[in-house]
Short mmCIF file of C-alpha atoms in Angstrom, two decimals:
data_model
loop_
_atom_site.label_atom_id
_atom_site.label_comp_id
_atom_site.label_asym_id
_atom_site.label_seq_id
_atom_site.Cartn_x
_atom_site.Cartn_y
_atom_site.Cartn_z
CA MET A 183 0.08 0.45 0.10
CA SER A 184 1.19 3.73 -0.50
CA THR A 185 2.04 6.06 1.96
CA LEU A 186 -0.44 8.32 0.47
CA SER A 187 -3.39 5.82 0.02
CA LYS A 188 -1.49 5.30 3.73
CA THR A 189 -3.20 9.70 4.88
CA LYS A 190 -5.77 10.21 1.79
CA LYS A 191 -8.74 10.93 4.07
CA LYS A 192 -12.14 8.67 3.29
CA ARG A 193 -14.24 10.78 1.02
CA PHE A 194 -17.45 9.79 1.67
CA ASP A 195 -18.86 8.81 5.40
CA SER A 196 -20.99 6.58 4.00
CA ALA A 197 -22.41 4.65 0.65
CA ALA A 198 -25.67 5.86 0.30
CA GLN A 199 -23.76 9.38 0.33
CA GLU A 200 -21.23 8.41 -2.96
CA VAL A 201 -24.13 7.53 -3.97
CA TYR A 202 -25.92 10.34 -3.69
CA LEU A 203 -22.76 12.48 -4.08
CA SER A 204 -22.61 11.81 -7.07
CA LEU A 205 -25.90 12.24 -8.59
CA TRP A 206 -25.60 15.78 -7.56
CA ARG A 207 -22.24 16.16 -9.32
CA THR A 208 -23.17 14.15 -12.95
CA TYR A 209 -26.75 16.36 -12.41
CA ASP A 210 -24.45 19.62 -12.06
CA ARG A 211 -22.02 18.46 -15.11
CA LEU A 212 -24.91 17.20 -17.46
CA ARG A 213 -27.39 20.04 -16.47
CA ALA A 214 -24.17 22.27 -17.91
CA ILE A 215 -24.04 20.79 -21.23
CA GLU A 216 -28.23 21.63 -21.03
CA ASP A 217 -27.64 25.16 -19.80
CA GLU A 218 -25.21 26.15 -23.07
CA LEU A 219 -27.91 25.53 -25.57
CA PHE A 220 -30.80 26.88 -23.98
CA SER A 221 -29.27 29.70 -22.42
CA THR A 222 -28.90 30.67 -26.15
CA LEU A 223 -32.21 31.36 -26.63
CA ASP A 224 -32.71 32.96 -23.65
CA LEU A 225 -34.88 29.91 -22.40
CA THR A 226 -34.72 28.19 -18.93
CA ALA A 227 -35.34 24.23 -18.84
CA GLN A 228 -38.10 24.25 -16.35
CA GLN A 229 -39.09 26.57 -18.79
CA TYR A 230 -38.30 24.30 -21.58
CA ASN A 231 -39.72 21.87 -19.90
CA VAL A 232 -43.70 23.53 -19.57
CA LEU A 233 -43.64 23.88 -22.92
CA ARG A 234 -42.92 20.46 -23.59
CA LEU A 235 -45.80 19.52 -21.10
CA LEU A 236 -48.24 21.98 -23.02
CA GLN A 237 -47.88 20.89 -26.51
CA ALA A 238 -48.79 17.59 -25.27
CA ALA A 239 -51.29 18.10 -24.68
CA ALA A 240 -52.28 21.20 -27.19
CA PRO A 241 -54.76 21.68 -28.59
CA ALA A 242 -56.19 21.02 -24.68
CA LEU A 243 -55.71 24.20 -22.23
CA VAL A 244 -54.02 22.77 -18.38
CA PRO A 245 -53.96 23.72 -15.66
CA THR A 246 -51.21 25.58 -14.38
CA LEU A 247 -51.06 22.68 -11.24
CA GLN A 248 -51.17 20.24 -12.62
CA ILE A 249 -47.93 21.13 -14.43
CA SER A 250 -46.86 22.00 -12.39
CA SER A 251 -47.21 18.13 -10.52
CA LYS A 252 -45.89 16.53 -14.20
CA MET A 253 -42.94 18.84 -14.28
CA ILE A 254 -39.88 16.82 -14.03
CA SER A 255 -38.05 18.77 -11.43
CA ARG A 256 -40.17 21.14 -8.82
CA ALA A 257 -41.62 25.11 -9.79
CA PRO A 258 -41.51 27.45 -6.80
CA ASP A 259 -41.86 30.34 -8.57
CA ILE A 260 -44.83 28.47 -11.51
CA THR A 261 -46.85 31.59 -11.85
CA ARG A 262 -43.33 33.96 -12.93
CA MET A 263 -42.37 31.08 -15.50
CA LEU A 264 -45.49 30.90 -17.31
CA ASP A 265 -45.72 35.03 -17.14
CA LYS A 266 -41.92 34.84 -18.07
CA LEU A 267 -43.46 32.40 -21.14
CA GLN A 268 -46.76 34.92 -21.99
CA GLU A 269 -45.18 38.01 -22.67
CA ARG A 270 -42.87 36.38 -25.03
CA GLU A 271 -45.50 34.93 -26.82
CA LEU A 272 -44.74 31.02 -26.06
CA ILE A 273 -48.67 30.02 -23.80
CA GLU A 274 -51.78 32.28 -23.92
CA ARG A 275 -53.95 32.03 -20.07
CA THR A 276 -57.20 31.37 -19.38
CA ARG A 277 -59.60 31.62 -16.92
CA SER A 278 -62.42 28.29 -16.57
CA ASP A 279 -65.38 28.63 -17.56
CA GLU A 280 -66.13 25.90 -15.08
CA ASP A 281 -64.18 27.88 -11.93
CA ARG A 282 -63.45 30.83 -12.05
CA ARG A 283 -60.23 30.43 -9.83
CA ALA A 284 -58.54 27.81 -12.22
CA VAL A 285 -55.82 29.44 -14.77
CA LEU A 286 -55.63 27.05 -18.05
CA ILE A 287 -52.30 27.22 -20.08
CA GLY A 288 -51.85 26.38 -24.22
CA ILE A 289 -49.21 26.70 -26.22
CA THR A 290 -48.71 29.36 -28.52
CA PRO A 291 -48.19 29.28 -32.08
CA LYS A 292 -44.61 30.85 -31.46
CA GLY A 293 -44.58 28.26 -28.63
CA THR A 294 -44.79 25.45 -31.13
CA GLU A 295 -42.70 27.08 -33.78
CA LEU A 296 -39.59 27.83 -30.57
CA LEU A 297 -40.12 23.82 -29.77
CA SER A 298 -39.76 22.58 -33.35
CA ASP A 299 -36.39 24.75 -34.11
CA LEU A 300 -35.09 23.14 -30.81
CA ALA A 301 -36.28 20.07 -31.62
CA ASP A 302 -32.65 18.89 -33.04
CA LYS A 303 -29.91 20.88 -31.19
CA VAL A 304 -32.27 19.36 -27.77
CA LYS A 305 -31.95 15.94 -29.71
CA LYS A 306 -27.74 16.62 -30.27
CA THR A 307 -27.37 18.50 -26.62
CA HIS A 308 -29.59 14.79 -24.12
CA VAL A 309 -26.17 12.28 -27.52
CA ALA A 310 -23.45 15.26 -26.28
CA GLN A 311 -25.17 14.08 -22.39
CA VAL A 312 -24.81 10.59 -22.86
CA GLY A 313 -24.54 8.98 -26.23
CA HIS A 314 -21.41 7.96 -25.10
CA LEU A 315 -22.77 4.91 -23.31
CA SER A 316 -24.74 1.73 -25.13
CA VAL A 317 -28.37 1.18 -25.10
CA GLU A 318 -28.50 -2.04 -22.54
CA GLU A 319 -26.35 0.55 -20.34
CA MET A 320 -28.38 3.41 -20.89
CA ARG A 321 -32.06 1.05 -20.30
CA ALA A 322 -30.50 -0.11 -16.75
CA LEU A 323 -28.97 3.46 -15.93
CA CYS A 324 -32.70 4.16 -16.15
CA GLU A 325 -33.72 1.31 -13.99
CA LEU A 326 -31.72 2.25 -11.10
CA LEU A 327 -32.46 5.62 -11.45
CA ALA A 328 -36.08 4.91 -11.71
CA ARG A 329 -35.67 2.15 -8.31
CA VAL A 330 -33.44 4.88 -5.72
CA ARG A 331 -36.77 7.41 -6.89
CA ASP A 332 -39.37 4.75 -6.44
CA PRO A 333 -40.17 6.02 -2.87
CA HIS A 334 -39.86 9.25 -2.65
CA GLU A 335 -42.14 10.11 -6.20
CA PRO A 336 -45.62 10.37 -5.13
CA ASP A 337 -48.26 8.58 -5.87
CA GLY A 338 -50.21 9.02 -9.40
CA SER A 339 -46.73 10.22 -10.59
CA ASP A 340 -45.60 10.07 -14.37
CA TRP A 341 -42.09 9.16 -12.73
CA LYS A 342 -43.32 6.00 -10.01
CA PRO A 343 -42.49 2.20 -12.01
CA LYS A 344 -45.62 0.99 -13.39
CA SER A 345 -45.48 -2.26 -11.00
#
């Protein structure tokens, strides 16, 4: 055993800490690649996520709370995020006829056009992030990540593994 390994301080307190910090570091590295793409368009990953959710639901309008519950990462200030998207004319808001307190959100043609323009760039970004893994490795990683998330996902979540 070398002198370096004898004196080297233990990096992690536990295997659980090592896994958690490894996930956090991985997220940070992958997010940096994603931020490069979205920052050129004055868009955040969360705003992109909202637009994708609205595009999938179109032509239906989606209640604000439903958007929040389906987002990949929590958005503490969904109202401000929607304000910015509306200012850019990427979404539209209307009040529900059934419940005037409920706000319904839809994607505009300009929002749909932006997503169309981004499609190839986003695919290339994903390849830059994880394209060095084989399809089998990607599937195995997704399965492991689903197992890690499972006890922390709320019932009914689209991210909850199907039993």
